[in-house]
Coordinates of C-alpha atoms in Angstrom, one line a residue:
X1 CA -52.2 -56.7 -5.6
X2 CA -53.5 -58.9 -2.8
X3 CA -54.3 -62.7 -4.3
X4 CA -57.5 -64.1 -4.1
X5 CA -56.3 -67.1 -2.6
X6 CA -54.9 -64.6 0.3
X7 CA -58.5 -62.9 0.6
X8 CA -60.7 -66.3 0.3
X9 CA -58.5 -68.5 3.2
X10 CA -57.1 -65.8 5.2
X11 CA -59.9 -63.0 4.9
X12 CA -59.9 -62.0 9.1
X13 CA -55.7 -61.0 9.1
X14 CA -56.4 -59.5 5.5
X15 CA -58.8 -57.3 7.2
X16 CA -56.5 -56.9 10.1
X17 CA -53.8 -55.9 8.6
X18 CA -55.7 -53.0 6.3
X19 CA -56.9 -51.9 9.8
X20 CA -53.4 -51.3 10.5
X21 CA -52.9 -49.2 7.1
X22 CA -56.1 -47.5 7.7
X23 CA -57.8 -48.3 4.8
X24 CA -61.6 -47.1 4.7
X25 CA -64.2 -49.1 4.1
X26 CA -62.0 -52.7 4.2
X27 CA -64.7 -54.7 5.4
X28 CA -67.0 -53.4 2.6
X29 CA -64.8 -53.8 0.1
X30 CA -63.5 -56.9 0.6
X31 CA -66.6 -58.9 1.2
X32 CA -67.5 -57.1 -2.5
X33 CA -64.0 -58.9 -3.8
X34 CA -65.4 -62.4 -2.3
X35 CA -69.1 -61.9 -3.8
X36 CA -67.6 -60.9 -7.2
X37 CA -65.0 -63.8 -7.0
X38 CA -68.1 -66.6 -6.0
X39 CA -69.7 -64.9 -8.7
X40 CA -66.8 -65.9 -11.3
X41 CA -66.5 -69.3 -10.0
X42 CA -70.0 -70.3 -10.2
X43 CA -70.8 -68.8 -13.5
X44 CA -67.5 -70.7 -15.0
X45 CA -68.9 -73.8 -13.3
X46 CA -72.5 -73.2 -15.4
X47 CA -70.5 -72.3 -18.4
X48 CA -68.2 -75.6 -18.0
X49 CA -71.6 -77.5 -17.4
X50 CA -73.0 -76.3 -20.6
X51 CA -70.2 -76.4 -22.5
X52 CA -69.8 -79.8 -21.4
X53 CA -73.3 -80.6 -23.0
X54 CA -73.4 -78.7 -25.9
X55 CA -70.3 -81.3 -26.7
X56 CA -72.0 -84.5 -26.0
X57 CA -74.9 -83.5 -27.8
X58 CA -73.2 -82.2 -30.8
X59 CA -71.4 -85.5 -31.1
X60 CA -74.9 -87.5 -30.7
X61 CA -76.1 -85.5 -33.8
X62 CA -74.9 -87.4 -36.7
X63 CA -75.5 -90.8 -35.0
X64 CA -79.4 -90.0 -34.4
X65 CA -79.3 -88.7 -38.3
X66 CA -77.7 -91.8 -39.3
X67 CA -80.1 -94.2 -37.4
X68 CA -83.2 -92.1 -39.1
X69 CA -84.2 -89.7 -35.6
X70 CA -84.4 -86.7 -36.7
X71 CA -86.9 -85.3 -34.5
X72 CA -84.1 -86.6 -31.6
X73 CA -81.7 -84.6 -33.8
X74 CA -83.5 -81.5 -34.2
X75 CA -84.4 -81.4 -30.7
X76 CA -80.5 -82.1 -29.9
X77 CA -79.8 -78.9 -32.4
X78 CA -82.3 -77.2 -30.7
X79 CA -80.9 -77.6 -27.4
X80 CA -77.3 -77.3 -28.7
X81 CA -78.9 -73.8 -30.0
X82 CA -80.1 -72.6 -27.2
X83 CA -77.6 -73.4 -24.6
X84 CA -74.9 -71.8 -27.0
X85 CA -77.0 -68.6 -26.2
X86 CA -77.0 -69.1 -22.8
X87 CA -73.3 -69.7 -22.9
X88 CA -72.8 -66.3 -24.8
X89 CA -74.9 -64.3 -21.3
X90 CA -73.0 -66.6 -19.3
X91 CA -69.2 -65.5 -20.8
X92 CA -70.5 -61.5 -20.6
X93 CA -71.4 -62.1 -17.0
X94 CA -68.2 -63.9 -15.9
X95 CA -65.9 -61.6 -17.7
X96 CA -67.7 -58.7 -16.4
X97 CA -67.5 -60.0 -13.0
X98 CA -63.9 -60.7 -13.5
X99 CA -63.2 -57.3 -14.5
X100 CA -65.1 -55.9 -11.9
X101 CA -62.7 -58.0 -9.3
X102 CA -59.4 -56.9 -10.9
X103 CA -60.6 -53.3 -10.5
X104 CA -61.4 -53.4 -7.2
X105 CA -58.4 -55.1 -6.4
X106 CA -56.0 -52.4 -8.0
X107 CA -57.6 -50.4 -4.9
X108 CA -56.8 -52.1 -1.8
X109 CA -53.3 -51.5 -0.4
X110 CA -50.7 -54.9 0.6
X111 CA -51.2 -56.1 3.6
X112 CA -48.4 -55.4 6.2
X113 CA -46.4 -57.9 8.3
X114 CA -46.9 -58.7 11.9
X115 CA -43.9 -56.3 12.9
X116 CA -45.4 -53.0 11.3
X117 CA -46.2 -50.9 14.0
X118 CA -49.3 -49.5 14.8
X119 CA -49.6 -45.9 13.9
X120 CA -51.2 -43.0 11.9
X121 CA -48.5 -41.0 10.3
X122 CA -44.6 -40.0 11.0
X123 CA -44.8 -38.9 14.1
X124 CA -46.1 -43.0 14.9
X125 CA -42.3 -44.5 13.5
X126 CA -40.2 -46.2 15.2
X127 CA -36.6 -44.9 15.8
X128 CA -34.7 -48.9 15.0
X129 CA -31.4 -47.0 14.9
X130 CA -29.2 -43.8 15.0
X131 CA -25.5 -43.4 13.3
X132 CA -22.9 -41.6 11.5
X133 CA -20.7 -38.4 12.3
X134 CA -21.5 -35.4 14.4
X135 CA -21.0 -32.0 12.9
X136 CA -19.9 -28.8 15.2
X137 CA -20.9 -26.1 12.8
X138 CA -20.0 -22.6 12.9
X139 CA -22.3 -20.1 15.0
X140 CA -23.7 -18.2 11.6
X141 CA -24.1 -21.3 9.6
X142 CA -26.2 -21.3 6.3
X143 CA -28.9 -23.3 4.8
X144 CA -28.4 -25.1 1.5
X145 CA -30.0 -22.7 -0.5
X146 CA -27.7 -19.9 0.6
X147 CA -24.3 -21.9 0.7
X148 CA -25.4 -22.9 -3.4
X149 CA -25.8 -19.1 -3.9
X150 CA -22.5 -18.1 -2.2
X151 CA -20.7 -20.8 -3.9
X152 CA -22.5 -20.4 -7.3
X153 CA -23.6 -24.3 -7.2
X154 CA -26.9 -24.7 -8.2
X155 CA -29.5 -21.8 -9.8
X156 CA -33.0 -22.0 -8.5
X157 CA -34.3 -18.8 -10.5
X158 CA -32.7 -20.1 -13.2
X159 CA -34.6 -23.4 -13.0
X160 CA -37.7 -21.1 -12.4
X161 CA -37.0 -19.1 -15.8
X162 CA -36.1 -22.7 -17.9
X163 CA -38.9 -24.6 -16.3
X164 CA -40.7 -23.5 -13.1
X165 CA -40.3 -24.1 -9.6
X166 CA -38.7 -27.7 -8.6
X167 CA -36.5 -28.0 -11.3
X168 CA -33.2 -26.4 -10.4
X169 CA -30.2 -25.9 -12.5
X170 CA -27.0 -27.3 -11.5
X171 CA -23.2 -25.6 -12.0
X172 CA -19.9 -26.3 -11.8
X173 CA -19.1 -27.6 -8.4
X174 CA -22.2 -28.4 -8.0
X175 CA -23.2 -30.1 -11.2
X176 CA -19.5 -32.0 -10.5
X177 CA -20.6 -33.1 -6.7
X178 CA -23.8 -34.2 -8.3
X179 CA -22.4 -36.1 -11.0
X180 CA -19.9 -37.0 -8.3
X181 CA -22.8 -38.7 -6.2
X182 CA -24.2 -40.8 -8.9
X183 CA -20.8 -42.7 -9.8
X184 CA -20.3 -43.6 -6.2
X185 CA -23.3 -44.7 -5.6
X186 CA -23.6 -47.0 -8.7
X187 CA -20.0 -48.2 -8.3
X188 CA -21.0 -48.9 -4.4
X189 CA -23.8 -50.7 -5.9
X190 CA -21.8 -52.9 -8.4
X191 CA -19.3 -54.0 -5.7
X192 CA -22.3 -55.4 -3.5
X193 CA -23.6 -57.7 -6.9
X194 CA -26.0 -55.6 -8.5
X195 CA -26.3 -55.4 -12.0
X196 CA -26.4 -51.8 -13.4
X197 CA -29.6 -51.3 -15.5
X198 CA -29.8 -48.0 -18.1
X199 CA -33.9 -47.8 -18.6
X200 CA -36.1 -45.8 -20.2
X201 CA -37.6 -42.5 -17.9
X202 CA -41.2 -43.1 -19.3
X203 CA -42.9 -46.1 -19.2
X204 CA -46.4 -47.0 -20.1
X205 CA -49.4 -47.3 -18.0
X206 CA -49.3 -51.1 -17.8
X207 CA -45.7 -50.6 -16.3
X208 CA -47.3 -47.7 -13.9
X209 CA -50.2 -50.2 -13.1
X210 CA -47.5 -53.9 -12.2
X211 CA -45.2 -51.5 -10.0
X212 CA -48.1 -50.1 -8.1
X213 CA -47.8 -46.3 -9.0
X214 CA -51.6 -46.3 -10.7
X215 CA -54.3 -46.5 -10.0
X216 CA -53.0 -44.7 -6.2
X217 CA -50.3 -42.2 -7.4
X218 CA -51.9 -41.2 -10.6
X219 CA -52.5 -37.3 -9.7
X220 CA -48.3 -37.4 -9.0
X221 CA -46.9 -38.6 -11.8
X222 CA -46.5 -36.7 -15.4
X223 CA -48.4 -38.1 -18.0
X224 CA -47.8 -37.3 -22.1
X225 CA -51.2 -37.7 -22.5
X226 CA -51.1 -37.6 -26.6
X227 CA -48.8 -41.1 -26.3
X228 CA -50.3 -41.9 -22.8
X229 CA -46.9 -42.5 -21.2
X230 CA -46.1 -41.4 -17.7
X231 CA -42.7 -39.9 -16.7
X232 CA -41.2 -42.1 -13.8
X233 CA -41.2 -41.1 -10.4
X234 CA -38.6 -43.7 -9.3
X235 CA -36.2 -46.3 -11.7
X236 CA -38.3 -48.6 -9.6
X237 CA -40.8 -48.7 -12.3
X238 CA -38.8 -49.4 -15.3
X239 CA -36.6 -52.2 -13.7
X240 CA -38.9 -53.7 -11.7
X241 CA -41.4 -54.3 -15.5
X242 CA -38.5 -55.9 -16.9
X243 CA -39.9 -58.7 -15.3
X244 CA -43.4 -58.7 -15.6
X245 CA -44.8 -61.9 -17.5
X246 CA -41.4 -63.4 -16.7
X247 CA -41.3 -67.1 -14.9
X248 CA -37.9 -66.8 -13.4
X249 CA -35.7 -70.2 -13.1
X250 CA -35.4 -70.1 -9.2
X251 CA -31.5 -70.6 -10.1
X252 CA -31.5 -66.9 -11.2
X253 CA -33.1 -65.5 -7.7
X254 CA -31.9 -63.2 -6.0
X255 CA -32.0 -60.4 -9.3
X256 CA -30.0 -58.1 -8.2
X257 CA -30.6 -54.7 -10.5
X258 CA -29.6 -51.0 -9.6
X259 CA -30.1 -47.9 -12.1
X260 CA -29.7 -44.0 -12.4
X261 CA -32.5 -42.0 -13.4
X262 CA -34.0 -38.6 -13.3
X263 CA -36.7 -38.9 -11.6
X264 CA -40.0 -36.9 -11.6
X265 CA -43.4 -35.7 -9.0
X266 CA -45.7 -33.5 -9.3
X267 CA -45.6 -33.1 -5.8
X268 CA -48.9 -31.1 -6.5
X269 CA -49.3 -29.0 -3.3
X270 CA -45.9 -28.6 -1.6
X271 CA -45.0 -25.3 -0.5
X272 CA -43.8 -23.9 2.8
X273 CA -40.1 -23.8 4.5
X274 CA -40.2 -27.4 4.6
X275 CA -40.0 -27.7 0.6
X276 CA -37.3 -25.1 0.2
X277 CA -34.1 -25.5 -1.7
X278 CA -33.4 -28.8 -2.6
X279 CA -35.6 -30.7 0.2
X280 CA -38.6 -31.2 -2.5
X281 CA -38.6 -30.7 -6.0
X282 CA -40.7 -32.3 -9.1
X283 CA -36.9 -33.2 -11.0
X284 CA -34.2 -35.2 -9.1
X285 CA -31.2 -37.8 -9.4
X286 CA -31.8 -41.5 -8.0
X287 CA -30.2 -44.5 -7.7
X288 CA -32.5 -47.0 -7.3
X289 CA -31.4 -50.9 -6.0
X290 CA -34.0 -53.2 -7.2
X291 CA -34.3 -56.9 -6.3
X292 CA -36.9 -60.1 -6.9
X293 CA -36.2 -62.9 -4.8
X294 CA -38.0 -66.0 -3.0
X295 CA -40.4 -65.9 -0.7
X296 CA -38.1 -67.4 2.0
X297 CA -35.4 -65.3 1.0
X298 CA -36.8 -61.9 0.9
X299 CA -36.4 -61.4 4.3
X300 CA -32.6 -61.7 4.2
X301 CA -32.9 -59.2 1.0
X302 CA -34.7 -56.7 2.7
X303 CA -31.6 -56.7 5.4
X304 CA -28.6 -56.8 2.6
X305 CA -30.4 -53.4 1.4
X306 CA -30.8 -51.5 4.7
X307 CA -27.0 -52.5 5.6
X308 CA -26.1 -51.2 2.3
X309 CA -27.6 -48.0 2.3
X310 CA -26.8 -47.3 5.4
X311 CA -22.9 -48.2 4.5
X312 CA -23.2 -45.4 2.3
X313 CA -24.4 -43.3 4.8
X314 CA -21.6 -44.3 7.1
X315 CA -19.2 -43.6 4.2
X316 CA -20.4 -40.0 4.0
X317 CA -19.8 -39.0 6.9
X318 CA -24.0 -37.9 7.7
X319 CA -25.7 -38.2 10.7
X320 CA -28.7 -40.7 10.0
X321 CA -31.3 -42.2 11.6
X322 CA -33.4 -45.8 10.4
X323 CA -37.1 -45.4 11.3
X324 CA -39.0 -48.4 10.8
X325 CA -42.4 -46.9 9.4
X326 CA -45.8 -47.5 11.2
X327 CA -48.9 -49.2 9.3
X328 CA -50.1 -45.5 8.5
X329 CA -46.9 -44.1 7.2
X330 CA -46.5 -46.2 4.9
X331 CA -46.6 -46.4 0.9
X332 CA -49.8 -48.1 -0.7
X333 CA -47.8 -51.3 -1.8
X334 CA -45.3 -52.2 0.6
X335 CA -45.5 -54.9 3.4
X336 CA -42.6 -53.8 5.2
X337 CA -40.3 -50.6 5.0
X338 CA -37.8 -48.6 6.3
X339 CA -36.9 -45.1 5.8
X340 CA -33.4 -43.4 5.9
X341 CA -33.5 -39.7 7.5
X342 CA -30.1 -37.8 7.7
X343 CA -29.6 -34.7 9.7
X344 CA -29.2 -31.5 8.6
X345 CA -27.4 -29.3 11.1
X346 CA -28.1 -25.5 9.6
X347 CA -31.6 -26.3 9.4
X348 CA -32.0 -28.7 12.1
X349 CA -34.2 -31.4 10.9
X350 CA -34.3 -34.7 9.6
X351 CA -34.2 -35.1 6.2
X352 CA -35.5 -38.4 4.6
X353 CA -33.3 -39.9 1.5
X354 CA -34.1 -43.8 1.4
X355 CA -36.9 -46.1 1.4
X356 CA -36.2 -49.1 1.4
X357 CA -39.3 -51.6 1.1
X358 CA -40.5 -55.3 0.6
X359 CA -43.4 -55.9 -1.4
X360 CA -44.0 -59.6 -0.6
X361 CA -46.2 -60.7 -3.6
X362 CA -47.6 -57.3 -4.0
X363 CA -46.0 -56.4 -6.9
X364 CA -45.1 -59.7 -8.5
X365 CA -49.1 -60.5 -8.3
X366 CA -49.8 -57.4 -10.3
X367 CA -46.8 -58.0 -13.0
X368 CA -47.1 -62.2 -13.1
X369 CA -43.9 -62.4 -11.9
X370 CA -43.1 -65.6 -11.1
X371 CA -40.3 -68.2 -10.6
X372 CA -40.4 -72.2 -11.1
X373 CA -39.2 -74.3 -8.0
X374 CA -36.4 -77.1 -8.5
X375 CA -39.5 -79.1 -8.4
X376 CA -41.3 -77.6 -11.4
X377 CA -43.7 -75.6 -9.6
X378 CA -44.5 -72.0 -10.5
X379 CA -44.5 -69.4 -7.9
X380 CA -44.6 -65.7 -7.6
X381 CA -41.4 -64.0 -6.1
X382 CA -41.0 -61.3 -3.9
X383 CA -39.9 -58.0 -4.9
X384 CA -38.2 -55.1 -3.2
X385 CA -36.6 -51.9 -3.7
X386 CA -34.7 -49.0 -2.2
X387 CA -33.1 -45.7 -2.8
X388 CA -29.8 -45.9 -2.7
X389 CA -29.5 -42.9 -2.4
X390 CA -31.8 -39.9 -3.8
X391 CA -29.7 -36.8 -4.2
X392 CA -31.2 -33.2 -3.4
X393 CA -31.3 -34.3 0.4
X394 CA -28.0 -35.8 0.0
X395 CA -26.5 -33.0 -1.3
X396 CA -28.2 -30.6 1.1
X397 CA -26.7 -32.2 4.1
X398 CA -23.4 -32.4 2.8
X399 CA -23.3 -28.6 1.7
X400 CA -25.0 -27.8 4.9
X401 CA -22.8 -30.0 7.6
X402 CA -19.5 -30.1 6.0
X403 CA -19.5 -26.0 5.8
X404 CA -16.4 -24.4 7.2
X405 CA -15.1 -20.8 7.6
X406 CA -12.6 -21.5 4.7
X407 CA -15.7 -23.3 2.4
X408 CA -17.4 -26.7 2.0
X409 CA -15.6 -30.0 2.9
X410 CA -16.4 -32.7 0.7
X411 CA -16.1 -36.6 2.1
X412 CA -13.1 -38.6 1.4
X413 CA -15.1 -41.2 -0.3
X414 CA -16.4 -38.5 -2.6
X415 CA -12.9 -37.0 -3.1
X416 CA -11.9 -39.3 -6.4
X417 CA -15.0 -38.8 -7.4
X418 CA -15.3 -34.5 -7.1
X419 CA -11.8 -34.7 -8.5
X420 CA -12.0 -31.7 -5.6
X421 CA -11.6 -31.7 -1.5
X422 CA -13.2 -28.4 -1.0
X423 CA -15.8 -26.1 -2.3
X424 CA -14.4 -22.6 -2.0

């Protein structure tokens, strides 16, 4: 959530920069946030005012009793009477208007930086870098979805009949290489410093509302509507809420926190070739690297993340690309992100599996997550996250570009983790 400090002193690049996200009616909107704030302010200043006299008076009262004034001191009453009224309108309109303000807040997007690029959509991202190995498949070389079939790895109908489409079931080599994925990841992730974090995969909608995910993502998460708890679509939530309402010593910054969930979208909508197999589902694996640093620190962060990620890329042995998103493509709370795409050879197309994102004070507005300065003063951090990695695309790729005529070739980083080199 934007600051109103941010709107109030810098309103013409706040308005800039939700040009560049293409947010509708910006202008509108924010001059509504401003009115509603000078709205606040100046009803708190009446209320301080008569507060301030209802005080003096009251403490004028016994003296004008004692001296025998008792007109004066019913007139004082009088007054103190009234203006305790006034102060009752006063508090409903100043609460209201503060309400008001934080709900219209929860609506605006952050604000990106400078070196977002202009754009609409996917097609306006920047290509920052291109990596990892080349793979000469064979001439008759199968998707995903027909390599799990062959080899028995992971059941779609099966899902289907348990669940329902986007919720597939996973077997023996496949449930292995999945399993597999997770324990190198996270052990990847405790070798760089992160702290390994086992939360809960439904949070509340306070959590949903500090991380971003509501009001905006609402009709795409699962809600338990008798407990009013949403399933997670990322660990991003959980981990992230462990902090909200924290002050932070600014000793203990950079947090470093990673986590494996499931992780769940309704995805309401999706269909089509593009959404086959494993390239979109509502139920998926995720490790999640989550971090909250200082504001002059955030920066260097958001590059220990991308150079991780994409050393796990590297180790994999995927082709991958780094697209640094445009002001259109990009999620409703981040400043600043890039997304990971790998390559998948049988179906020839880029497949994202990582976003990695800085928030700025975005988030940390939202959640009150603050740190306190060698100098005593209390700030709020900057938060970031990234996927590190998700696994349906993951696994597609592998499956797809390590397929030989004798079977699958998994990774050698992946080898002591399969306990297998080859799917056969």
């Amino acid at each position: 959530m934007l600051t109103i400090k941010q709107i109030t002193e810098n309103t013409e690049a706040v308005l800039r920069g939700l040009e560049k996200k293409h947010f509708k009616h910006a202008k509108e909107t924010i001059e509504e946030v401003i009115s509603l704030n000078d709205k606040r302010r100046s009803t708190q200043n009446q209320l301080d005012k008569n507060l301030a006299e209802v005080n003096s008076l009251s403490r004028t009262i016994g003296g004008l009793m004692k001296e025998g004034k008792k007109e004066e001191a019913e007139a004082a009453r009088t007054r103190v009477a009234e203006l305790k009224e006034v102060n009752k309108g006063l508090d409903a309109t100043m609460t209201q208007a503060a309400a008001d303000m934080q709900e219209l807040l929860y609506t605006i997007p952050n604000v990106p930086y400078e070196d977002v690029p202009e754009g609409t959509g996917a097609d306006d991202n920047v290509v920052e870098k291109t990596g990892g190995m080349q793979h000469e498949l064979p001439k008759d070389a199968l998707p995903h979805w027909e390599l799990a079939k062959k080899y028995d790895l992971i059941d779609f109908d099966l899902g289907v009949k348990v669940t329902g489409a986007g919720f597939p079931v996973y077997k023996g080599k496949g449930a292995r290489l999945q399993r597999a994925l997770i324990n190198f990841f996270l052990d990847e992730a405790r070798e760089s410093g992160y702290t390994e974090i086992m939360p809960p995969t439904v949070v509340n909608s306070a959590s949903g509302y500090g991380t971003g995910q509501l009001p905006d993502k609402e009709g795409q998460m699962y809600h338990c509507e008798a407990d009013d708890l949403y399933l997670i679509p990322t660990a991003e939530v959980p981990v992230t809420n462990i902090y909200r309402d924290v002050i932070l010593e600014e000793k203990q910054l950079p947090v470093k926190n990673c986590a494996y969930t499931q992780c769940f979208r309704r995805e309401a909508g999706s269909y089509g070739k593009d959404v086959r197999g494993l390239n979109r589902l509502h139920e998926f694996s995720k490790v999640e690297l989550v971090r909250i640093d200082k504001p002059e620190h955030s920066r260097e962060s958001h590059k220990e993340m991308l150079d991780h990620v994409e050393g796990l890329l590297q180790k994999l042995e995927l082709p991958y690309r780094i697209l640094r998103l445009c002001g259109g493509d990009m999620s409703f709370t981040a400043a600043l992100c890039f997304d990971f795409e790998v390559y998948s050879e049988a179906q020839k197309r880029w497949l994202e599996v990582s976003s990695v994102s800085n928030f700025d004070t975005y988030q940390a507005n939202r959640l009150k997550c603050r740190y306190r300065s060698a100098e005593k003063k209390t700030e709020l951090c900057h938060t970031l996250n990234g996927s590190a990695l998700a696994l349906p695309r993951i696994v597609a790729a592998l499956l797809e570009n390590n397929q030989t005529p004798e079977g699958i070739r998994i990774p050698k980083a992946l080898v002591p983790y399969c306990g297998f080199e080859m799917i056969d």
